[in-house]
Structures are given as structure tokens and as C-alpha cells.
PDB file of C-alpha atoms in Angstrom:
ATOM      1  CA  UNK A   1     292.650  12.093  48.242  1.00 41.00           C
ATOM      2  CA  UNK A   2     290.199  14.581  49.322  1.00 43.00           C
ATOM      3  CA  UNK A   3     286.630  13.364  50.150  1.00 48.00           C
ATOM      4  CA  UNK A   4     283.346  14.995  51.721  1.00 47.00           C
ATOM      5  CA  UNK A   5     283.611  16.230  55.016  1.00 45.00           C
ATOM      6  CA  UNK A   6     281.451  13.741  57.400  1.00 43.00           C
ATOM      7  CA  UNK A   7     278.511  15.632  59.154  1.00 42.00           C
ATOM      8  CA  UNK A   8     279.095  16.993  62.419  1.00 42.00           C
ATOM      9  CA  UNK A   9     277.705  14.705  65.321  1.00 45.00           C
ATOM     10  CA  UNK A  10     275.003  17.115  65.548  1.00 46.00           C
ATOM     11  CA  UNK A  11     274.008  15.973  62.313  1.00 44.00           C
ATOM     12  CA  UNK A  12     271.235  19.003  61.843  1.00 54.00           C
ATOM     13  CA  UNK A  13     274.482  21.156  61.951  1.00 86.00           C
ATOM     14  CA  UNK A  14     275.016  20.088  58.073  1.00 88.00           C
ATOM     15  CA  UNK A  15     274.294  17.519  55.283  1.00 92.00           C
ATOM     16  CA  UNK A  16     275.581  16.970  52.454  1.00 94.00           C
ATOM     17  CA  UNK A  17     274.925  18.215  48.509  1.00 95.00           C
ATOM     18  CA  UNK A  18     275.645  15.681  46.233  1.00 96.00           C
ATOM     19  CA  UNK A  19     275.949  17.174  41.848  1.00 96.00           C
ATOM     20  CA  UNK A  20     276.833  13.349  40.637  1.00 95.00           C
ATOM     21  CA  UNK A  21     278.476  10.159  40.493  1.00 96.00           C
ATOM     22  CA  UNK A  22     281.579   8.974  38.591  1.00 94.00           C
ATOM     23  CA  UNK A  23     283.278   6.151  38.105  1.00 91.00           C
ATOM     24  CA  UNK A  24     287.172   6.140  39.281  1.00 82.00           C
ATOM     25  CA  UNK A  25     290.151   3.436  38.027  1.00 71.00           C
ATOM     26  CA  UNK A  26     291.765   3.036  40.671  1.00 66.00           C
ATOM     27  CA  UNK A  27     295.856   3.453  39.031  1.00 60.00           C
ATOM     28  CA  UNK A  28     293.903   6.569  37.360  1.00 63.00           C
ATOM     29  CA  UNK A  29     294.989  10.054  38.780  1.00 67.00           C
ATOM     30  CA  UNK A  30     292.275  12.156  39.802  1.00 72.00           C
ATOM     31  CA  UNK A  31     291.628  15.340  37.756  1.00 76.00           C
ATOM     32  CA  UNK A  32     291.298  18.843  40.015  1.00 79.00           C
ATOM     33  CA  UNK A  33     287.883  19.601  41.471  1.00 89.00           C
ATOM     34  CA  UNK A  34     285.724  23.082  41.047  1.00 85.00           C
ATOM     35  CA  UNK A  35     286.927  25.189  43.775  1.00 84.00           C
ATOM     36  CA  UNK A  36     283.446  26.659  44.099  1.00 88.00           C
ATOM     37  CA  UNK A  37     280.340  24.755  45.143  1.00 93.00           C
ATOM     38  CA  UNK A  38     276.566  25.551  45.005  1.00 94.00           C
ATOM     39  CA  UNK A  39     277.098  28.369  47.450  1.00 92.00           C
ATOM     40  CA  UNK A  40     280.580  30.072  48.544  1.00 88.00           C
ATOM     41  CA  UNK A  41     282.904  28.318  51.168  1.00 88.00           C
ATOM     42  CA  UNK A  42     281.339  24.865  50.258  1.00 91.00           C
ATOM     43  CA  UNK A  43     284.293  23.548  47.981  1.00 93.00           C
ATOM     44  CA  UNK A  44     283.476  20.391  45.973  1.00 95.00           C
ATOM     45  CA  UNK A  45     284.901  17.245  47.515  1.00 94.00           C
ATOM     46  CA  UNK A  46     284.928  13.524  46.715  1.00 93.00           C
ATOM     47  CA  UNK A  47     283.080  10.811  48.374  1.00 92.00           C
ATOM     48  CA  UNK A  48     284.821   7.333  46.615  1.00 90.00           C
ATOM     49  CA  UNK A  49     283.074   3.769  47.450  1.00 90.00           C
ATOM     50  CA  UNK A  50     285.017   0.921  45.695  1.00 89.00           C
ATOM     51  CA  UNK A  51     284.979   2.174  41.648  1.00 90.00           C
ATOM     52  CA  UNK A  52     282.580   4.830  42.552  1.00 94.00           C
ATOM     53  CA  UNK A  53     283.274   8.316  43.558  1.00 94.00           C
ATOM     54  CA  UNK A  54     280.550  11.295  44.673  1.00 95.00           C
ATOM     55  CA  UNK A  55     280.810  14.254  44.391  1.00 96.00           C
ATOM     56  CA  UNK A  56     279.547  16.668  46.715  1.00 96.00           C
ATOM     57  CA  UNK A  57     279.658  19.827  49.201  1.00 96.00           C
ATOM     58  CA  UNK A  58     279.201  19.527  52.964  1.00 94.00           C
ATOM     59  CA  UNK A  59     276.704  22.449  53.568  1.00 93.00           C
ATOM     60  CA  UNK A  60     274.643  24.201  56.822  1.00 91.00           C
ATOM     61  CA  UNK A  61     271.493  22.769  57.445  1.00 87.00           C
ATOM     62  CA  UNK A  62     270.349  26.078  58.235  1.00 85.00           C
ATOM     63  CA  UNK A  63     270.154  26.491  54.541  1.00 83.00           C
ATOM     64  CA  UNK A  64     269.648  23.077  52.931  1.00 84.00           C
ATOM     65  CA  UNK A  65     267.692  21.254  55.581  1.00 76.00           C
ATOM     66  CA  UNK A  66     264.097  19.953  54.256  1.00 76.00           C
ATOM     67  CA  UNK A  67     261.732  23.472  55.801  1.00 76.00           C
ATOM     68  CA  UNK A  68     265.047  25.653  55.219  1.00 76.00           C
ATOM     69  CA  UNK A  69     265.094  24.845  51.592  1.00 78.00           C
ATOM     70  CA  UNK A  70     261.314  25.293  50.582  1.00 79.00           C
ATOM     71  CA  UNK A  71     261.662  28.394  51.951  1.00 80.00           C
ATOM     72  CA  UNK A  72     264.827  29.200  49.849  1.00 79.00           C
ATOM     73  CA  UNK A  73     263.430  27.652  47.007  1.00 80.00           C
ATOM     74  CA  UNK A  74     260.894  30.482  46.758  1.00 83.00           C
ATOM     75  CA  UNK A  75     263.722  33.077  46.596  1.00 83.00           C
ATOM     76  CA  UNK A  76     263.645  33.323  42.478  1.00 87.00           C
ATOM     77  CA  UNK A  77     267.140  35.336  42.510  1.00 90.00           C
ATOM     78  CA  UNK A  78     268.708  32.625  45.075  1.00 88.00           C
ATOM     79  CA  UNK A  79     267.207  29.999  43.310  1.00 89.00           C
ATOM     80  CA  UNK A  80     269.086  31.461  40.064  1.00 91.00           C
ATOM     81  CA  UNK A  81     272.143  31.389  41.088  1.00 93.00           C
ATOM     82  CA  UNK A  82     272.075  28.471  42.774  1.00 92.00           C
ATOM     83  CA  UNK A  83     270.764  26.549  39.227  1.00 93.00           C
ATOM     84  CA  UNK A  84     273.558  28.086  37.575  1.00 94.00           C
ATOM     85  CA  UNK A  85     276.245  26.838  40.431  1.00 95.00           C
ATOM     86  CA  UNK A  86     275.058  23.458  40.138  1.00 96.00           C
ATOM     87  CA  UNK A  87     275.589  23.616  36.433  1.00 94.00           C
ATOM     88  CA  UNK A  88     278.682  25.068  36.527  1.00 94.00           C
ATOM     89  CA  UNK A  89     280.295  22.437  39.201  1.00 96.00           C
ATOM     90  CA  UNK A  90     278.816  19.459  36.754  1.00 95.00           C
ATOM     91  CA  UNK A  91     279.691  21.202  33.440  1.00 92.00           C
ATOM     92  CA  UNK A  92     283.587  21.146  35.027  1.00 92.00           C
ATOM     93  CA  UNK A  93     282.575  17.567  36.014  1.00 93.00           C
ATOM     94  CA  UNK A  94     281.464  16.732  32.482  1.00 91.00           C
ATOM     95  CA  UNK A  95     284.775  17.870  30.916  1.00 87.00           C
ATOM     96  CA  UNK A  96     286.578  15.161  33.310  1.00 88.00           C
ATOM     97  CA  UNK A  97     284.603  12.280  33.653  1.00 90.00           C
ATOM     98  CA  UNK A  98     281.688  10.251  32.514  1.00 92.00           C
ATOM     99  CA  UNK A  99     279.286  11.290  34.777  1.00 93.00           C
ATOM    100  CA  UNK A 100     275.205  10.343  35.982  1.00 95.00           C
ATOM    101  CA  UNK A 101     274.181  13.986  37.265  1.00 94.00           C
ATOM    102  CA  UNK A 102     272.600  14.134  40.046  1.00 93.00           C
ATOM    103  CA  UNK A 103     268.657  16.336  39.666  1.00 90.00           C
ATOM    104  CA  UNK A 104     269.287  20.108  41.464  1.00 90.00           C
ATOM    105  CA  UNK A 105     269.332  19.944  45.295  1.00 89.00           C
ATOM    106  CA  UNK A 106     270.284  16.354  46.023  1.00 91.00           C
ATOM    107  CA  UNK A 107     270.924  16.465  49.434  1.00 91.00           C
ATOM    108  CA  UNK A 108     271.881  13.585  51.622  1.00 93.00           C
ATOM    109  CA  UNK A 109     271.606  13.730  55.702  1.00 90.00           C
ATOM    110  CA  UNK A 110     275.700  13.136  56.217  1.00 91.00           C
ATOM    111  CA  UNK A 111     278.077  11.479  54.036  1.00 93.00           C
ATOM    112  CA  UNK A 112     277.927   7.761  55.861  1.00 93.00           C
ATOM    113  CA  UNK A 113     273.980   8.050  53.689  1.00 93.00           C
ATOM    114  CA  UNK A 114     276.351   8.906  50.546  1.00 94.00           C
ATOM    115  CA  UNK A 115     278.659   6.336  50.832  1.00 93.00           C
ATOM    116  CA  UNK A 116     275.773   3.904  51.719  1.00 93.00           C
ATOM    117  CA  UNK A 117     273.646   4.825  48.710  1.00 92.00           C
ATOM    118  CA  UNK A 118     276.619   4.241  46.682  1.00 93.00           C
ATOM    119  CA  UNK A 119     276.864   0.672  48.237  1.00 93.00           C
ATOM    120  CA  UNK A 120     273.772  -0.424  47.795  1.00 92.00           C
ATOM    121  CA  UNK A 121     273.153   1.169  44.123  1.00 92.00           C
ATOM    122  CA  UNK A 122     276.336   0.128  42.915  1.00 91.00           C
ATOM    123  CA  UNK A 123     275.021  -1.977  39.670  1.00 91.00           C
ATOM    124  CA  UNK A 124     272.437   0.529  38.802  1.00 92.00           C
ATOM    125  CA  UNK A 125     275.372   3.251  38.707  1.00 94.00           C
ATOM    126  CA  UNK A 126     277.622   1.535  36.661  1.00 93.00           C
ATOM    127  CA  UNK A 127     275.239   0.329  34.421  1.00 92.00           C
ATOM    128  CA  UNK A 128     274.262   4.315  33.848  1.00 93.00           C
ATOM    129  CA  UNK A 129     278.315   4.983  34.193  1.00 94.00           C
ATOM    130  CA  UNK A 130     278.863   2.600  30.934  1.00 94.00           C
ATOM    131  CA  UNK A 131     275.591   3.678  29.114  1.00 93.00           C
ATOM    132  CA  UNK A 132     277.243   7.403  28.696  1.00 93.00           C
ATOM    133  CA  UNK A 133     280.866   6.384  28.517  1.00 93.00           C
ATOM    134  CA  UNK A 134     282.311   8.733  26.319  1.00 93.00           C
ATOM    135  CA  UNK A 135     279.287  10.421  25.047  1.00 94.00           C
ATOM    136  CA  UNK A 136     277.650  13.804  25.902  1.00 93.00           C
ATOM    137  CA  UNK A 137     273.739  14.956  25.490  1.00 95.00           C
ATOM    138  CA  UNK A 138     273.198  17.747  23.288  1.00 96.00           C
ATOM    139  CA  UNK A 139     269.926  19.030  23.100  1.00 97.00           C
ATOM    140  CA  UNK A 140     267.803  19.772  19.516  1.00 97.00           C
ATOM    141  CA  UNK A 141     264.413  22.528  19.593  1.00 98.00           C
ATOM    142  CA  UNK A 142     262.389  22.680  16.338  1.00 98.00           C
ATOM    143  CA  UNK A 143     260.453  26.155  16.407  1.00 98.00           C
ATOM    144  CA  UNK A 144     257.522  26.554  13.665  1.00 95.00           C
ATOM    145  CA  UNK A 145     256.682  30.112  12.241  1.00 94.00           C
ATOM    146  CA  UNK A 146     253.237  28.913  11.849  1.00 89.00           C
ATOM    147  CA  UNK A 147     252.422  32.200   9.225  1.00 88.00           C
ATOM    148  CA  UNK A 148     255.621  31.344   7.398  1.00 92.00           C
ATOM    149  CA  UNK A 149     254.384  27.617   7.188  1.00 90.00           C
ATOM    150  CA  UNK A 150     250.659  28.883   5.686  1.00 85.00           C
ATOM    151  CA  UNK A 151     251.845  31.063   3.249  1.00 82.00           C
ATOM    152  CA  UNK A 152     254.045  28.484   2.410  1.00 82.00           C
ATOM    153  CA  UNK A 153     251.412  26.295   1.553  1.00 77.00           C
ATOM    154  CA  UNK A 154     248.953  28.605   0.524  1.00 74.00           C
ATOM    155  CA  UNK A 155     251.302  28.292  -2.425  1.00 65.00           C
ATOM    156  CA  UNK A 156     252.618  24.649  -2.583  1.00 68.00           C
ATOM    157  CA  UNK A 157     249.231  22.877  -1.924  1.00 66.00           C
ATOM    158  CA  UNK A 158     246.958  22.273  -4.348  1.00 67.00           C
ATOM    159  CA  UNK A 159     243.879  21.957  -1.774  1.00 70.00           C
ATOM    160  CA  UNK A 160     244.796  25.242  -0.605  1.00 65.00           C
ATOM    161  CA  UNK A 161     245.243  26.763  -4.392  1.00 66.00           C
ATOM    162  CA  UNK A 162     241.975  25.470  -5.119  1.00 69.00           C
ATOM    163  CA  UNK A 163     239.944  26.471  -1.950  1.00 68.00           C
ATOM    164  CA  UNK A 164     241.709  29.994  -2.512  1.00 66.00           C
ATOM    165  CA  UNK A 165     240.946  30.602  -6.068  1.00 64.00           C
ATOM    166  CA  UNK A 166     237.112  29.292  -5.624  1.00 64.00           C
ATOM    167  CA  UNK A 167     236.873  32.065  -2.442  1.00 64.00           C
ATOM    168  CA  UNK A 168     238.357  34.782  -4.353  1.00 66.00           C
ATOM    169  CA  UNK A 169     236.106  33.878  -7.060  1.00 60.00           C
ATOM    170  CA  UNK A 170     233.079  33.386  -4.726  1.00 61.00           C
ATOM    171  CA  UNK A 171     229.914  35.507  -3.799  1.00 63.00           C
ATOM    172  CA  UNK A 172     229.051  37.093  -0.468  1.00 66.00           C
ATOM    173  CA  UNK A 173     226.339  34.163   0.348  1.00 62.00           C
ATOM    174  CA  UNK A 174     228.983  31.357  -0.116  1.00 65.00           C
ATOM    175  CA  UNK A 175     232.302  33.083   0.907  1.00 64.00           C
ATOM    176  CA  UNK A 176     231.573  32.726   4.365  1.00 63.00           C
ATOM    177  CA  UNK A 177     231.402  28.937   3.927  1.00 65.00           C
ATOM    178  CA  UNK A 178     234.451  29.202   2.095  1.00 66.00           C
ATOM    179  CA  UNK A 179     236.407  30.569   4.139  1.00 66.00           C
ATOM    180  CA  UNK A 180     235.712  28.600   7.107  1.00 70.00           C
ATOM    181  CA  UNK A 181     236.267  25.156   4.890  1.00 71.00           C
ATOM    182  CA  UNK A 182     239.961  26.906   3.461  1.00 68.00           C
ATOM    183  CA  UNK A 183     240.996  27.766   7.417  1.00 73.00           C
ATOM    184  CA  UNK A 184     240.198  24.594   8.883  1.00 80.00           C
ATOM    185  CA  UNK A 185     241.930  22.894   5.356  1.00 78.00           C
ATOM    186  CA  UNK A 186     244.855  24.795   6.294  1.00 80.00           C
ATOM    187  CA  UNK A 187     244.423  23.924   9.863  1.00 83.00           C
ATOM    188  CA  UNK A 188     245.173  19.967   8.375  1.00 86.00           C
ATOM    189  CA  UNK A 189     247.448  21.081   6.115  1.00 85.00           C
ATOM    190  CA  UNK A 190     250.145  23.358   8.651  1.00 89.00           C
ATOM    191  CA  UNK A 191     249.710  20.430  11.038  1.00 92.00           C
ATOM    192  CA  UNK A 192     250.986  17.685   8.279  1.00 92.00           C
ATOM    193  CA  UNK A 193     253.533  19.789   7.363  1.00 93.00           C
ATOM    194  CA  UNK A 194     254.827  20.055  10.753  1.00 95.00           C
ATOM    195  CA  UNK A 195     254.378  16.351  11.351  1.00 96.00           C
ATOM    196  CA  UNK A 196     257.033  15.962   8.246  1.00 95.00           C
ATOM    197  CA  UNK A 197     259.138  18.344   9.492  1.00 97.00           C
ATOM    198  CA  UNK A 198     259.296  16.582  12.903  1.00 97.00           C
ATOM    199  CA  UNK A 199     259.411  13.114  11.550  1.00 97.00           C
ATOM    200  CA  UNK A 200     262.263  14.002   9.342  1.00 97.00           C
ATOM    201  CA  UNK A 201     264.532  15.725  11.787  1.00 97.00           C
ATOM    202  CA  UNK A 202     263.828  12.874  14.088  1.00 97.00           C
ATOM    203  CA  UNK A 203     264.930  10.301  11.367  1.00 97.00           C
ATOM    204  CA  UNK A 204     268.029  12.476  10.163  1.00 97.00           C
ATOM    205  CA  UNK A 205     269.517  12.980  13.678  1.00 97.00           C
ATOM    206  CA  UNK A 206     268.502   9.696  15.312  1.00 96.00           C
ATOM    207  CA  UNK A 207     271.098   8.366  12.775  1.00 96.00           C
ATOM    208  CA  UNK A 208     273.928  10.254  14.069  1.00 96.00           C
ATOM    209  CA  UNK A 209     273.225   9.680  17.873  1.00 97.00           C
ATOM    210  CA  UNK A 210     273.624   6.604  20.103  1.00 96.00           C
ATOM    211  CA  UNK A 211     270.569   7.288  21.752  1.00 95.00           C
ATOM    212  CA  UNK A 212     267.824  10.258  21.711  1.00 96.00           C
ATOM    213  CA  UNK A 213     264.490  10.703  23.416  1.00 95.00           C
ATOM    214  CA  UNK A 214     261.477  13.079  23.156  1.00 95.00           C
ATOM    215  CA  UNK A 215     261.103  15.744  25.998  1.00 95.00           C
ATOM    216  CA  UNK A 216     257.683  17.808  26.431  1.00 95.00           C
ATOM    217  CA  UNK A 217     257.957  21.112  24.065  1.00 93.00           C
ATOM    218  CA  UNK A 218     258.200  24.317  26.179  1.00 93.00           C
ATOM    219  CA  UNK A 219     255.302  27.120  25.806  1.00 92.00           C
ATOM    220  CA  UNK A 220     256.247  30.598  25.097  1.00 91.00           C
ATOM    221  CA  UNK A 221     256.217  32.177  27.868  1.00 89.00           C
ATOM    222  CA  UNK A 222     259.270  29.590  28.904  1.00 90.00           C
ATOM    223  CA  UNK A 223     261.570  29.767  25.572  1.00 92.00           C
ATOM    224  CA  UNK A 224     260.443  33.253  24.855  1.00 89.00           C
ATOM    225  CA  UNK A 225     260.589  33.278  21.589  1.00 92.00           C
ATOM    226  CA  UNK A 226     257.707  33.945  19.031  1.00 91.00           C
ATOM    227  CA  UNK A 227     257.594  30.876  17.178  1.00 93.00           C
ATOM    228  CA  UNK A 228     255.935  27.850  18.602  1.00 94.00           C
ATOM    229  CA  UNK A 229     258.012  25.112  20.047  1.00 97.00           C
ATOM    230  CA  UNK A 230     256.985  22.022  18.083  1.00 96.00           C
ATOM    231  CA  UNK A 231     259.681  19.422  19.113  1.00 97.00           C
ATOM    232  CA  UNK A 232     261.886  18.802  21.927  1.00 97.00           C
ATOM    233  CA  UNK A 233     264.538  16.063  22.089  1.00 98.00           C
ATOM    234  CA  UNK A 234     268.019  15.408  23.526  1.00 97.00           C
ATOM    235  CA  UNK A 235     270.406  13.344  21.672  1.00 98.00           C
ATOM    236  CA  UNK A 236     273.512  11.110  23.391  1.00 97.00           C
ATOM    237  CA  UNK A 237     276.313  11.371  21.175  1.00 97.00           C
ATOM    238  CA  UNK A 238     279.361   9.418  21.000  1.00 94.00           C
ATOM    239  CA  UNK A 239     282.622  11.831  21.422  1.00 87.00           C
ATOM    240  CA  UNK A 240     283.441  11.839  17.708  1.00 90.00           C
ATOM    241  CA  UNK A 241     279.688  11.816  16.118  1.00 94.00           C
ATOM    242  CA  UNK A 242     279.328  15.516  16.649  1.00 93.00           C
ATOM    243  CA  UNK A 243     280.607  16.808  13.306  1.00 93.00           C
ATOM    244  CA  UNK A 244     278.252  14.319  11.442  1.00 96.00           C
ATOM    245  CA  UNK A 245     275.164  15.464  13.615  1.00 97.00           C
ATOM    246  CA  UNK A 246     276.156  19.489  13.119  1.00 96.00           C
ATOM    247  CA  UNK A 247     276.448  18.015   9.648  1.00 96.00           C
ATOM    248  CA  UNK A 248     272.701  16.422  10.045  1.00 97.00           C
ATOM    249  CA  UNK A 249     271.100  19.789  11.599  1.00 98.00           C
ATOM    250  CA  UNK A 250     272.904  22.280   9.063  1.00 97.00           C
ATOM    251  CA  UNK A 251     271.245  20.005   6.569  1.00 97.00           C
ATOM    252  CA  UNK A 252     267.295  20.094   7.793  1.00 98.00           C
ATOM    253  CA  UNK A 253     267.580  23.680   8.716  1.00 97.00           C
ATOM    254  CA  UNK A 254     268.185  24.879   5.237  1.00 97.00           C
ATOM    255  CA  UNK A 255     265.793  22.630   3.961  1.00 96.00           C
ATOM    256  CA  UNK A 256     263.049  23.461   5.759  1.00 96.00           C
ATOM    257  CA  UNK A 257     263.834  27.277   6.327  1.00 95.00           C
ATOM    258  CA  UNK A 258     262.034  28.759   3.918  1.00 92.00           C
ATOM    259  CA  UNK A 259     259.303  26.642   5.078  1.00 93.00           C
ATOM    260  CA  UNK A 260     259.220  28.180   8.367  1.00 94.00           C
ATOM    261  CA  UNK A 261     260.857  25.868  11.049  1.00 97.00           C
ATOM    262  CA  UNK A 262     263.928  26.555  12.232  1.00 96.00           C
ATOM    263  CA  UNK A 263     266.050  24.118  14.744  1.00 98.00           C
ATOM    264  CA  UNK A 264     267.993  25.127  17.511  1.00 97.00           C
ATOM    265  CA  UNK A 265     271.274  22.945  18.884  1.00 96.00           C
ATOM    266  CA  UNK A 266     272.801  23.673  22.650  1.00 95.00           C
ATOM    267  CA  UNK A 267     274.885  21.165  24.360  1.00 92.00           C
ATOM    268  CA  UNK A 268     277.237  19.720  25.526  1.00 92.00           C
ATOM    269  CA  UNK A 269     275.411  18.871  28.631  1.00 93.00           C
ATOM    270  CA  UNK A 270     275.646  16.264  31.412  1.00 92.00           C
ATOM    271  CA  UNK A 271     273.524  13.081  30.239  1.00 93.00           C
ATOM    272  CA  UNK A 272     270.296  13.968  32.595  1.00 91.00           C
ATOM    273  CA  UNK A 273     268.115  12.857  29.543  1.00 93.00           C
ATOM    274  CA  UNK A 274     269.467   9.412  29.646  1.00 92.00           C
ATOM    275  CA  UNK A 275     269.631   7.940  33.157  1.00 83.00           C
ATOM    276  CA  UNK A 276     266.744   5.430  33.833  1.00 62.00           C
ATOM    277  CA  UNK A 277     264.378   5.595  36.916  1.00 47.00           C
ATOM    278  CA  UNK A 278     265.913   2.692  37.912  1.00 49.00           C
ATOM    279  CA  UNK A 279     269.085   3.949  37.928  1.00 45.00           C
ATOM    280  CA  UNK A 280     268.138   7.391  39.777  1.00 47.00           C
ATOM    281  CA  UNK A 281     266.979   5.173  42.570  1.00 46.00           C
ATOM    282  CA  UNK A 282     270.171   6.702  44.760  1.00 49.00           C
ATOM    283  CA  UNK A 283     268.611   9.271  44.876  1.00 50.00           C
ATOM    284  CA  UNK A 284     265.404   8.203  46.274  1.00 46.00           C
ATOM    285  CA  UNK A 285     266.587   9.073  50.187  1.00 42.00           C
ATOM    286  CA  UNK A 286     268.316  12.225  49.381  1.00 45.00           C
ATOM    287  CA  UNK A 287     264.481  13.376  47.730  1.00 44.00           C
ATOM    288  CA  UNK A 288     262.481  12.153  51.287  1.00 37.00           C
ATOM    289  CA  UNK A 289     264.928  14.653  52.927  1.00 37.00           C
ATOM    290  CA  UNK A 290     264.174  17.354  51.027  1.00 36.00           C
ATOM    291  CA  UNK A 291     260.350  16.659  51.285  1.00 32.00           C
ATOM    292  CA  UNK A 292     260.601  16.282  54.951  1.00 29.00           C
TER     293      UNK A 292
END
């Protein structure tokens, strides 16, 4: 069995970059580990404490140390690529083993800290371990076309009907008034509509999940897309509960289409929506490191 490559006895010479944590039988053989790490020549290795295993890279503090890495960190096309390495070493992990992912740049002094951590966290890591046993996160963004959505109800509500034929009907003096009573009507209006829409999807696919939560909605400038982001959530799904929850999305998105939301599903990802604080406590002295 392979495992991380203890630090050097200079320890500045290296530390050690930890993705995650599994959980190991021990009559259970081991699957084959990513080849490539978060950089090149930094294979993934395992760290194993009693049912627990780590999983990690032995890397040059010249890179990864605490000053070293807020420098790096300010490299946007290094810091790219090294996202997307993490992701790819947990995404093979995923397709393994259950696994609590560890955040990006987890780094531990040598790997007697790892195998301590893993000692001392040991109930908090099983109790994540059996929390997303054989379940994966899948993530779930409702966008709003918010001109679709008023033009919609421009011709659905009867408010809006109403306050539109008295302002097409309306003289100069008054039509200013108007006006400013329909927009702020249909101000009250899109905003109910998108609570529905919200409060539906959340009641449709909550049904199909073993656990979901809400995450912050992105701006623009961060999905990129036109549309507003109006809801964020991730969903933990049992292994066979997928078809039922494709099932539960093709369902609201023709529904409320024409209305103009539209939902968008990505996944499978590691579970990073549905490990506790109290169970990322491992990582607590890996973060100090990094924040010198």
C-alpha cells in the first residue's frame, strides 16, 4: 500500500496537499489512484489511519508554503489550472469512494499533522463518511428572464390588465401617475412570480433528494449569462434517485418556460455542500498554515 511521502527532516523542504478523506474496509482492495496531482511530479498517494485513509500529494514548500502560496494565488492562469487539478484528482476520487472533499489548497506541514488530524477527528469524519454514503451532490441554478416574466404577466394578471388598459386609456396629466403605479405593480407582481417559481422547484426536487441546501445566487458577471440568477441550491442524492430528480427538473422547466425561468442541472460533484463545520474541523490546522 502506497501512502504520502513523510516530509523531509527539513520540514520547510515540503508539506503536504491533502484533496479528501475516505473511509477504507480493511479486506476491501484499494481502487488505483490519479497518477497526476495538483501540479506535475506530485502523484496522489494515500495516508490510511485505522478506517480512514487521506489522500494527498507531498509538494515543495517553495510553492505551497503559507507567503509562497499568496503569492501564487494571485497568478489567475496558475490558479486555473490548479482549481481544475484539484477537481480532477477528487472527481476520480468521487467515482471510487465516498468521499468528504477537502476545500482547494489544504495543506498540512508533513504527513505525521495528516495522520494526527485524522486521529483526533476520527468521529467527525465518519459521521460525514456515512452522511454521503452512496450519494453524490448535484447542483440546481434557476435563471429568470425578468422581460419574459413581465410580459408574461402583463397578460396573465388582472392588476396588470387593468392598470394597462386605464394608462392606455389615460390623459397626459394622469399617465404619468399611471405609469409609475403599473411599474412598481409589476415590480410586486415579477417578484411573486419568482417567489412561486422558487418555492415550487424547491418543493418538487427536495422530494427526490436526501438532503439539499440553499447556496448564495451568483451575479452576472460570475455565471455570465443574461438572465438573473434567482436560486442556487445543491441537492445530495442517493445513487439511484437521479432518474426521478432529472424526472423532477424536466418537469418544472417546461412548466415554467414560457414563463421565463429556466433551470440549469450540473453534477455529479464531490459532497462539499454537505459537510458540517463541525466536521471540517480537520481542516482547521492545515488553514493556519496557509494563513501563516
Amino acid at each position: 500500500m502506497s501512502s504520502v511521502r513523510p516530509a523531509r527532516k527539513d520540514a520547510s523542504k515540503s508539506v503536504v496537499y491533502v484533496y479528501g478523506v475516505a473511509r477504507v474496509a480493511p479486506d476491501r482492495k484499494l481502487a488505483p489512484l490519479p497518477r497526476q496531482g495538483i501540479i506535475g511530479n506530485a502523484p496522489v498517494r494515500r495516508l490510511v489511519h485505522g478506517n480512514l485513509v487521506a489522500f494527498g500529494s507531498t509538494v515543495p514548500a517553495s510553492r505551497f508554503a503559507a507567503a509562497e502560496l499568496r503569492s501564487a494565488l494571485a497568478d489567475t492562469k496558475w490558479l486555473r489550472a490548479r482549481i481544475l487539478a484539484h477537481e480532477k484528482v477528487l472527481e476520480r476520487l468521487r467515482s471510487r469512494y465516498d468521499i468528504v472533499p477537502f476545500r482547494f489548497c489544504t495543506i498540512y506541514r508533513d504527513a505525521a499533522q495528516v495522520s494526527k488530524a485524522l486521529a483526533r477527528h476520527r468521529t467527525e469524519l465518519n459521521e460525514a463518511l456515512d452522511r454521503v454514503r452512496d450519494a453524490s451532490e448535484w447542483g440546481l441554478k434557476l435563471y429568470c428572464d425578468s422581460e419574459t416574466v413581465r410580459r408574461h404577466l402583463a397578460g396573465e394578471s388582472s392588476l396588470v390588465r387593468r392598470l394597462h388598459q386605464e394608462l392606455a386609456g389615460a390623459s397626459p396629466g394622469t399617465r404619468y401617475f399611471l405609469r409609475k403605479q403599473y411599474d412598481r405593480v409589476l415590480d410586486v407582481e415579477v417578484a411573486a412570480a419568482i417567489a412561486r417559481c422558487v418555492e415550487q422547484s424547491d418543493r418538487s426536487l427536495a422530494a427526490c433528494a436526501r438532503e439539499g441546501t440553499e447556496i448564495p445566487a451568483q451575479p452576472r458577471d460570475v455565471h455570465g449569462r443574461l438572465q438573473e440568477m434567482v436560486a442556487n441550491r445543491a441537492y445530495l442524492l442517493d445513487a439511484g434517485a437521479m432518474s426521478q430528480f432529472q424526472r423532477a427538473v424536466a418537469a418544472l422547466q417546461a412548466r415554467f418556460a414560457a414563463h421565463g425561468f429556466s433551470f440549469e442541472l450540473s453534477g455529479p460533484w464531490p459532497p462539499y455542500h454537505f459537510v458540517s463545520p463541525r466536521q471540517e474541523g480537520i481542516q482547521g490546522a492545515a488553514r493556519s498554515i496557509r494563513q501563516g
